[in-house]
Amino acid sequence: MAKKTPAAHLASTAQESVFHAPVVLDIEGLSLNDDDRRRLRHPLTGGLILFGRNWQSRAQVTALCAEIKSIRPDVLICVDHEGGRVQRFRTDGFTHLPPMRALGEIWMNDGKQPPGHGAMAAMDAASACGYVLAAELRACGVDLSFTPVLDLDWGGSTVIGDRAFHGDARVATTLARAVMQGLLHAGMANCGKHFPGHGFVQADSHVEIPVDKRSLKAILADDAKPYEWLSTVLTSVMPAHVIYPKVDSQPAGFSSRWLQEILRARLGFTGAIFSDDLSMEGASVAGSHTQGAVAALNAGCDLVLLCNQSLKGGVAVDALLDGLQAAQAQGEWAPSPDSEARRLDLLPQTAPMPWDDLMLHAPYQQALAKLPA
C-alpha cells in the first residue's frame, strides 16, 4: 500500500472529521477582552459582527480587526454598513454614504436629458457607492458588509423605508447589481436581504413578529424577483424574520420550504445563507437562542447570527455556543462541510489597500466624485 503524502493525509483527515463554524457573534467594546478571545477560539465560532459601540477611530478598529485575525485568521469580520441610517462607521474619514432610496430617485429623474439618462446615472452612482463602501471597510480589516437591501419599498415599512432602492423589482435589482459590482471591484462579497422580502409588512421584526398574508405567487412575482434575477451573482443571502402563513407557518429563516425548496431549488441560489439576528423578536417563535440556531441550521442556514448579547458578560453568547455544541453531540443538527465551504468563500481573496494608499487611489477618487451629492 502506497504511503500517503502529507496533503493526502490532510484531505483524508478532513473527510473523516466534518468541521463547520456557523456562529456569528459580537463583542462588547472597543477591544477584545479575555471572554472575547475565548469565544473566538471556540470551534463553532465562524464570524464576528461589529457595531457602532465597537468604533472609536480607524486606528482603533483596524487594530481590533488585526487582533481578531491573529486569533482566528479564518473568522469572517462583518458589519451592517449600507449607507444612510444604517452605517456603523461615520467619522475619522469614512464617507457618509446615501440611503439606497437616493439612487432610486436618481433613476427616476431624467431632468432635461433624454429618457434613460437618470437610470444610467443611478447605476454609475450605485457602483461608486459599493466600491467606496467596500474599499473603506476593507482598509480597516472588515471582510463583509450585509448589503445590499433587496426589499422593495411598498411605502408602509418603517424598518425598511429608505433602505430600499425602489418599489419596482426591476429597478431595485439593477441598482443592487451595480452596488454589488462596486463591492466586487474592491474585493468584497455581498449579502442580499431580507429574503423573500420585508418591505410589504409594516411591523418591525426587531420588536414584533411580522406576518405577510400574501400568496407565494404574489411574493415570487414581486419581492422575490431580485433573488431570482441575481441568483448567479449573490454570494450570500439573509432571510427575513417574517411569517408568510400561506407558504409556511415558520418565519423564512426557519423554513426549509423557503430556503431549500424555493431559494435554492427554485430560484437557483448557491451561496451562503445567514440567519438574521436570533435575538430579534421575530425569531422568538423558534424558542431559545439555541433552539433558534438549531432550527435555522436544519432549515438550511449556513451561519447564524446572535447580536448585542456580549454585553454585561455575554452569558447568552456562551449559552448559545455551549447549547449548540451539546445539540450537535445529541444529533439535533449535523455540521455541514458544504456550509463551511460557503462561509470560507465569503472571505476576501485579495489583500486590502491600506487607508493612506486608498486615499490617493485614482479609482477611489473617481468613485467619490460619482457619489450623489
Short mmCIF file of C-alpha atoms in Angstrom, two decimals:
data_model
loop_
_atom_site.label_atom_id
_atom_site.label_comp_id
_atom_site.label_asym_id
_atom_site.label_seq_id
_atom_site.Cartn_x
_atom_site.Cartn_y
_atom_site.Cartn_z
CA MET A 1 0.00 0.00 0.00
CA ALA A 2 1.39 3.38 -1.02
CA LYS A 3 2.30 5.80 1.73
CA LYS A 4 0.06 8.89 1.91
CA THR A 5 1.61 12.26 1.16
CA PRO A 6 1.08 14.99 3.79
CA ALA A 7 -1.51 16.66 1.55
CA ALA A 8 -3.37 13.40 1.02
CA HIS A 9 -3.28 12.74 4.77
CA LEU A 10 -4.77 16.17 5.48
CA ALA A 11 -7.50 15.63 2.90
CA SER A 12 -8.30 12.24 4.39
CA THR A 13 -8.42 13.70 7.91
CA ALA A 14 -10.71 16.49 6.74
CA GLN A 15 -13.10 13.96 5.25
CA GLU A 16 -13.15 11.93 8.45
CA SER A 17 -13.89 14.92 10.75
CA VAL A 18 -16.50 17.35 9.47
CA PHE A 19 -15.78 20.91 10.59
CA HIS A 20 -18.38 23.68 10.49
CA ALA A 21 -18.21 27.01 12.31
CA PRO A 22 -21.70 28.52 11.94
CA VAL A 23 -21.95 31.09 14.75
CA VAL A 24 -21.52 34.83 14.11
CA LEU A 25 -21.25 36.64 17.45
CA ASP A 26 -20.33 40.13 18.65
CA ILE A 27 -18.09 41.79 21.22
CA GLU A 28 -18.86 44.37 23.86
CA GLY A 29 -16.30 47.13 23.47
CA LEU A 30 -13.50 48.81 21.54
CA SER A 31 -11.03 45.99 22.11
CA LEU A 32 -11.11 42.29 22.88
CA ASN A 33 -11.38 41.09 26.45
CA ASP A 34 -10.48 37.61 27.71
CA ASP A 35 -14.03 36.33 27.16
CA ASP A 36 -13.99 37.59 23.55
CA ARG A 37 -10.69 35.82 22.91
CA ARG A 38 -12.01 32.61 24.43
CA ARG A 39 -15.17 32.74 22.30
CA LEU A 40 -13.21 33.45 19.14
CA ARG A 41 -11.24 30.24 19.74
CA HIS A 42 -14.44 28.22 20.10
CA PRO A 43 -14.72 25.73 17.21
CA LEU A 44 -18.29 26.81 16.41
CA THR A 45 -17.38 30.50 16.01
CA GLY A 46 -17.12 31.39 12.33
CA GLY A 47 -17.82 35.10 12.26
CA LEU A 48 -17.92 38.32 14.23
CA ILE A 49 -20.18 41.32 13.64
CA LEU A 50 -19.15 44.84 14.63
CA PHE A 51 -21.49 47.63 15.78
CA GLY A 52 -21.22 51.35 16.42
CA ARG A 53 -20.13 50.71 20.01
CA ASN A 54 -17.05 48.94 18.62
CA TRP A 55 -15.96 52.05 16.72
CA GLN A 56 -13.84 54.92 18.01
CA SER A 57 -11.39 55.59 15.21
CA ARG A 58 -9.86 54.00 12.14
CA ALA A 59 -6.69 53.14 14.03
CA GLN A 60 -8.68 51.51 16.84
CA VAL A 61 -10.95 49.40 14.62
CA THR A 62 -8.03 48.40 12.39
CA ALA A 63 -6.11 47.20 15.46
CA LEU A 64 -9.23 45.39 16.68
CA CYS A 65 -9.67 43.55 13.38
CA ALA A 66 -5.98 42.67 13.31
CA GLU A 67 -6.17 41.10 16.78
CA ILE A 68 -9.31 39.16 15.80
CA LYS A 69 -7.47 37.75 12.78
CA SER A 70 -4.40 36.93 14.87
CA ILE A 71 -6.59 34.64 16.96
CA ARG A 72 -8.71 33.24 14.14
CA PRO A 73 -7.40 34.06 10.65
CA ASP A 74 -10.42 32.38 9.07
CA VAL A 75 -13.07 34.25 11.05
CA LEU A 76 -15.39 36.41 8.91
CA ILE A 77 -15.49 40.00 10.22
CA CYS A 78 -18.84 41.54 9.30
CA VAL A 79 -20.78 44.77 9.77
CA ASP A 80 -24.14 46.29 8.83
CA HIS A 81 -22.88 49.18 6.71
CA GLU A 82 -25.40 50.01 3.99
CA GLY A 83 -25.37 53.81 3.84
CA GLY A 84 -27.99 56.22 5.11
CA ARG A 85 -29.19 55.49 8.63
CA VAL A 86 -27.56 52.05 8.68
CA GLN A 87 -23.87 52.91 8.62
CA ARG A 88 -21.82 51.92 11.64
CA PHE A 89 -18.64 53.94 10.94
CA ARG A 90 -19.22 57.62 10.16
CA THR A 91 -16.22 59.57 11.43
CA ASP A 92 -12.45 59.78 11.04
CA GLY A 93 -12.51 59.89 7.25
CA PHE A 94 -15.33 57.44 6.49
CA THR A 95 -17.53 58.67 3.65
CA HIS A 96 -21.16 59.33 4.52
CA LEU A 97 -22.99 57.16 2.01
CA PRO A 98 -26.54 57.98 0.91
CA PRO A 99 -29.56 55.80 1.67
CA MET A 100 -30.26 53.49 -1.24
CA ARG A 101 -33.54 55.26 -1.97
CA ALA A 102 -31.46 58.21 -3.20
CA LEU A 103 -30.21 56.00 -6.03
CA GLY A 104 -33.76 55.08 -6.95
CA GLU A 105 -34.67 58.75 -7.06
CA ILE A 106 -31.78 59.46 -9.43
CA TRP A 107 -33.05 56.61 -11.64
CA MET A 108 -36.44 58.28 -11.93
CA ASN A 109 -35.09 61.76 -12.68
CA ASP A 110 -34.06 62.31 -16.31
CA GLY A 111 -34.24 66.09 -15.85
CA LYS A 112 -33.72 67.79 -19.19
CA GLN A 113 -31.78 64.81 -20.54
CA PRO A 114 -33.11 62.12 -22.92
CA PRO A 115 -35.14 59.23 -21.43
CA GLY A 116 -32.91 56.75 -19.60
CA HIS A 117 -30.30 59.30 -18.55
CA GLY A 118 -31.40 59.02 -14.92
CA ALA A 119 -31.11 55.23 -15.00
CA MET A 120 -27.55 55.35 -16.33
CA ALA A 121 -26.54 57.99 -13.77
CA ALA A 122 -28.09 55.93 -10.97
CA MET A 123 -26.21 52.79 -11.97
CA ASP A 124 -22.95 54.74 -12.09
CA ALA A 125 -23.60 56.18 -8.63
CA ALA A 126 -24.62 52.78 -7.26
CA SER A 127 -21.39 51.16 -8.44
CA ALA A 128 -19.45 54.03 -6.85
CA CYS A 129 -21.31 53.55 -3.56
CA GLY A 130 -20.44 49.86 -3.49
CA TYR A 131 -16.78 50.50 -4.26
CA VAL A 132 -16.31 53.26 -1.66
CA LEU A 133 -18.20 51.28 0.98
CA ALA A 134 -16.13 48.12 0.48
CA ALA A 135 -12.76 49.79 -0.05
CA GLU A 136 -13.02 51.84 3.16
CA LEU A 137 -14.17 48.89 5.25
CA ARG A 138 -11.53 46.57 3.85
CA ALA A 139 -8.81 49.14 4.54
CA CYS A 140 -9.72 48.75 8.23
CA GLY A 141 -9.84 44.95 8.16
CA VAL A 142 -13.58 44.29 7.74
CA ASP A 143 -14.37 41.41 5.38
CA LEU A 144 -18.10 41.72 4.63
CA SER A 145 -20.94 44.22 4.87
CA PHE A 146 -24.51 42.89 5.00
CA THR A 147 -25.61 44.73 1.88
CA PRO A 148 -27.45 45.29 -0.48
CA VAL A 149 -31.02 45.50 0.80
CA LEU A 150 -33.23 43.84 -1.83
CA ASP A 151 -36.54 44.61 -0.10
CA LEU A 152 -38.99 46.60 -2.19
CA ASP A 153 -40.32 49.93 -0.98
CA TRP A 154 -44.07 49.43 -0.63
CA GLY A 155 -44.37 52.68 1.34
CA GLY A 156 -45.51 51.36 4.72
CA SER A 157 -42.44 49.77 6.32
CA THR A 158 -40.59 51.99 8.79
CA VAL A 159 -37.77 49.50 9.37
CA ILE A 160 -37.03 49.26 5.63
CA GLY A 161 -38.15 52.66 4.30
CA ASP A 162 -35.32 54.50 2.56
CA ARG A 163 -33.02 51.48 2.88
CA ALA A 164 -34.80 50.10 -0.21
CA PHE A 165 -33.76 51.18 -3.69
CA HIS A 166 -37.25 51.34 -5.17
CA GLY A 167 -40.70 49.81 -5.25
CA ASP A 168 -40.14 48.29 -8.69
CA ALA A 169 -38.27 44.97 -8.56
CA ARG A 170 -36.61 45.69 -11.91
CA VAL A 171 -35.12 48.96 -10.69
CA ALA A 172 -34.12 47.52 -7.32
CA THR A 173 -32.41 44.56 -8.99
CA THR A 174 -30.47 46.66 -11.48
CA LEU A 175 -29.23 49.09 -8.83
CA ALA A 176 -28.36 46.26 -6.43
CA ARG A 177 -26.34 44.60 -9.19
CA ALA A 178 -24.43 47.85 -9.70
CA VAL A 179 -23.70 48.14 -5.95
CA MET A 180 -22.51 44.52 -5.99
CA GLN A 181 -20.18 45.27 -8.90
CA GLY A 182 -18.67 48.07 -6.85
CA LEU A 183 -18.24 45.77 -3.85
CA LEU A 184 -16.58 43.17 -6.05
CA HIS A 185 -14.23 45.77 -7.55
CA ALA A 186 -12.95 46.38 -4.01
CA GLY A 187 -12.71 42.65 -3.27
CA MET A 188 -15.80 42.22 -1.09
CA ALA A 189 -18.62 39.67 -1.29
CA ASN A 190 -22.26 40.68 -0.91
CA CYS A 191 -25.36 39.77 1.09
CA GLY A 192 -28.87 40.26 -0.27
CA LYS A 193 -31.51 40.77 2.40
CA HIS A 194 -34.20 40.10 3.64
CA PHE A 195 -35.42 37.10 1.62
CA PRO A 196 -38.10 36.81 0.28
CA GLY A 197 -38.97 40.41 1.22
CA HIS A 198 -39.57 42.53 4.34
CA GLY A 199 -40.83 45.66 2.63
CA PHE A 200 -44.53 44.78 2.34
CA VAL A 201 -45.28 44.41 6.08
CA GLN A 202 -45.32 47.40 8.41
CA ALA A 203 -44.23 45.55 11.56
CA ASP A 204 -40.53 45.70 12.52
CA SER A 205 -39.14 42.21 13.13
CA HIS A 206 -36.69 43.62 15.70
CA VAL A 207 -39.59 44.20 18.11
CA GLU A 208 -42.58 42.36 16.58
CA ILE A 209 -43.40 39.18 14.67
CA PRO A 210 -44.43 40.41 11.21
CA VAL A 211 -46.96 38.41 9.19
CA ASP A 212 -47.29 38.76 5.41
CA LYS A 213 -50.53 37.11 4.26
CA ARG A 214 -49.86 37.23 0.52
CA SER A 215 -49.72 34.12 -1.62
CA LEU A 216 -46.48 32.52 -2.78
CA LYS A 217 -47.40 33.51 -6.34
CA ALA A 218 -47.70 37.18 -5.36
CA ILE A 219 -44.43 37.18 -3.42
CA LEU A 220 -42.49 35.44 -6.20
CA ALA A 221 -43.92 37.89 -8.75
CA ASP A 222 -42.63 40.96 -6.87
CA ASP A 223 -40.49 40.83 -3.72
CA ALA A 224 -38.56 37.66 -4.53
CA LYS A 225 -37.77 38.66 -8.12
CA PRO A 226 -34.40 40.26 -7.24
CA TYR A 227 -33.25 36.94 -5.77
CA GLU A 228 -34.22 35.12 -8.95
CA TRP A 229 -32.57 37.66 -11.24
CA LEU A 230 -29.41 37.91 -9.11
CA SER A 231 -29.10 34.24 -8.16
CA THR A 232 -25.83 33.73 -10.06
CA VAL A 233 -24.06 36.76 -8.56
CA LEU A 234 -25.36 36.86 -4.98
CA THR A 235 -22.69 35.43 -2.70
CA SER A 236 -24.87 35.35 0.42
CA VAL A 237 -28.48 35.92 1.46
CA MET A 238 -30.17 36.78 4.76
CA PRO A 239 -33.81 35.68 5.15
CA ALA A 240 -36.45 37.76 6.90
CA HIS A 241 -37.90 37.06 10.35
CA VAL A 242 -41.32 37.33 8.71
CA ILE A 243 -44.04 34.67 8.68
CA TYR A 244 -45.74 34.06 5.33
CA PRO A 245 -48.58 31.78 6.51
CA LYS A 246 -49.77 30.84 3.02
CA VAL A 247 -46.32 29.33 2.41
CA ASP A 248 -45.11 28.13 5.84
CA SER A 249 -46.03 28.61 9.49
CA GLN A 250 -42.41 29.45 10.37
CA PRO A 251 -40.51 32.66 9.55
CA ALA A 252 -38.48 32.35 6.35
CA GLY A 253 -35.19 31.89 8.19
CA PHE A 254 -36.51 28.79 9.97
CA SER A 255 -38.30 27.34 6.95
CA SER A 256 -36.79 24.60 4.81
CA ARG A 257 -39.52 25.29 2.27
CA TRP A 258 -38.36 28.87 1.82
CA LEU A 259 -34.62 28.16 2.00
CA GLN A 260 -34.24 24.75 0.39
CA GLU A 261 -37.23 24.37 -1.93
CA ILE A 262 -37.71 27.97 -3.06
CA LEU A 263 -34.43 29.90 -2.64
CA ARG A 264 -32.06 27.09 -3.62
CA ALA A 265 -34.05 24.67 -5.79
CA ARG A 266 -36.49 27.04 -7.49
CA LEU A 267 -34.52 30.29 -7.68
CA GLY A 268 -31.10 28.66 -8.13
CA PHE A 269 -29.17 30.34 -5.31
CA THR A 270 -25.91 28.54 -4.42
CA GLY A 271 -24.20 30.90 -1.95
CA ALA A 272 -24.21 31.16 1.85
CA ILE A 273 -27.35 31.77 3.91
CA PHE A 274 -27.13 33.79 7.14
CA SER A 275 -29.93 33.78 9.67
CA ASP A 276 -30.99 37.22 10.79
CA ASP A 277 -30.24 38.07 14.43
CA LEU A 278 -31.57 35.31 16.70
CA SER A 279 -32.18 37.83 19.49
CA MET A 280 -34.80 39.75 17.48
CA GLU A 281 -38.44 39.41 18.42
CA GLY A 282 -39.21 37.94 15.02
CA ALA A 283 -37.01 34.95 15.92
CA SER A 284 -38.72 34.30 19.27
CA VAL A 285 -41.20 31.86 17.71
CA ALA A 286 -38.33 29.36 17.44
CA GLY A 287 -37.71 29.36 21.21
CA SER A 288 -34.38 30.00 22.91
CA HIS A 289 -31.31 31.21 21.04
CA THR A 290 -30.02 27.65 20.86
CA GLN A 291 -33.36 26.30 19.65
CA GLY A 292 -33.48 29.07 17.06
CA ALA A 293 -29.96 28.29 15.87
CA VAL A 294 -30.74 24.58 15.55
CA ALA A 295 -33.97 25.35 13.69
CA ALA A 296 -32.20 27.77 11.34
CA LEU A 297 -29.35 25.37 10.58
CA ASN A 298 -31.72 22.47 9.98
CA ALA A 299 -33.86 24.65 7.72
CA GLY A 300 -30.89 25.45 5.51
CA CYS A 301 -28.96 28.37 7.03
CA ASP A 302 -25.18 28.04 6.84
CA LEU A 303 -24.48 30.65 9.54
CA VAL A 304 -26.48 32.02 12.47
CA LEU A 305 -26.15 35.49 13.99
CA LEU A 306 -26.54 36.42 17.64
CA CYS A 307 -26.16 40.17 18.09
CA ASN A 308 -25.83 42.53 21.06
CA GLN A 309 -25.66 39.68 23.56
CA SER A 310 -22.00 40.11 24.55
CA LEU A 311 -22.96 42.99 26.83
CA LYS A 312 -22.70 42.53 30.61
CA GLY A 313 -20.62 39.39 30.45
CA GLY A 314 -22.12 37.72 27.40
CA VAL A 315 -23.97 34.94 29.23
CA ALA A 316 -26.29 34.48 26.23
CA VAL A 317 -23.35 34.07 23.83
CA ASP A 318 -21.79 31.33 25.95
CA ALA A 319 -25.19 29.67 26.32
CA LEU A 320 -25.55 29.54 22.53
CA LEU A 321 -22.04 28.16 21.92
CA ASP A 322 -22.42 25.54 24.65
CA GLY A 323 -26.00 24.75 23.71
CA LEU A 324 -25.24 24.34 20.03
CA GLN A 325 -22.27 22.11 20.84
CA ALA A 326 -24.48 19.94 23.07
CA ALA A 327 -27.18 19.83 20.39
CA GLN A 328 -24.58 18.62 17.89
CA ALA A 329 -23.42 15.89 20.28
CA GLN A 330 -27.05 14.79 20.70
CA GLY A 331 -27.58 14.63 16.94
CA GLU A 332 -30.06 17.54 16.83
CA TRP A 333 -28.09 19.15 13.99
CA ALA A 334 -25.16 17.99 11.88
CA PRO A 335 -22.14 20.06 10.78
CA SER A 336 -22.07 20.65 7.04
CA PRO A 337 -18.84 20.74 5.02
CA ASP A 338 -20.75 22.49 2.24
CA SER A 339 -21.86 25.22 4.66
CA GLU A 340 -18.30 25.66 5.87
CA ALA A 341 -17.04 25.95 2.29
CA ARG A 342 -19.66 28.62 1.59
CA ARG A 343 -18.56 30.52 4.72
CA LEU A 344 -14.91 30.45 3.67
CA ASP A 345 -15.84 31.57 0.15
CA LEU A 346 -17.04 34.88 1.64
CA LEU A 347 -13.55 35.78 2.87
CA PRO A 348 -11.74 38.31 0.64
CA GLN A 349 -9.37 36.73 -1.85
CA THR A 350 -7.07 39.76 -2.19
CA ALA A 351 -5.16 41.92 0.27
CA PRO A 352 -6.86 45.22 1.18
CA MET A 353 -5.38 48.55 0.16
CA PRO A 354 -4.05 50.46 3.21
CA TRP A 355 -6.07 53.59 4.02
CA ASP A 356 -3.39 56.13 3.10
CA ASP A 357 -2.82 54.43 -0.26
CA LEU A 358 -6.57 54.23 -0.85
CA MET A 359 -6.94 57.99 -0.40
CA LEU A 360 -4.58 58.51 -3.37
CA HIS A 361 -6.00 55.68 -5.49
CA ALA A 362 -7.45 57.03 -8.74
CA PRO A 363 -10.44 54.61 -8.94
CA TYR A 364 -11.39 55.52 -5.37
CA GLN A 365 -11.18 59.24 -6.09
CA GLN A 366 -13.29 58.74 -9.22
CA ALA A 367 -15.87 56.79 -7.24
CA LEU A 368 -16.07 59.57 -4.63
CA ALA A 369 -16.82 62.04 -7.42
CA LYS A 370 -19.70 59.84 -8.64
CA LEU A 371 -21.50 59.68 -5.29
CA PRO A 372 -24.84 61.51 -5.01
CA ALA A 373 -24.48 64.98 -3.53
#
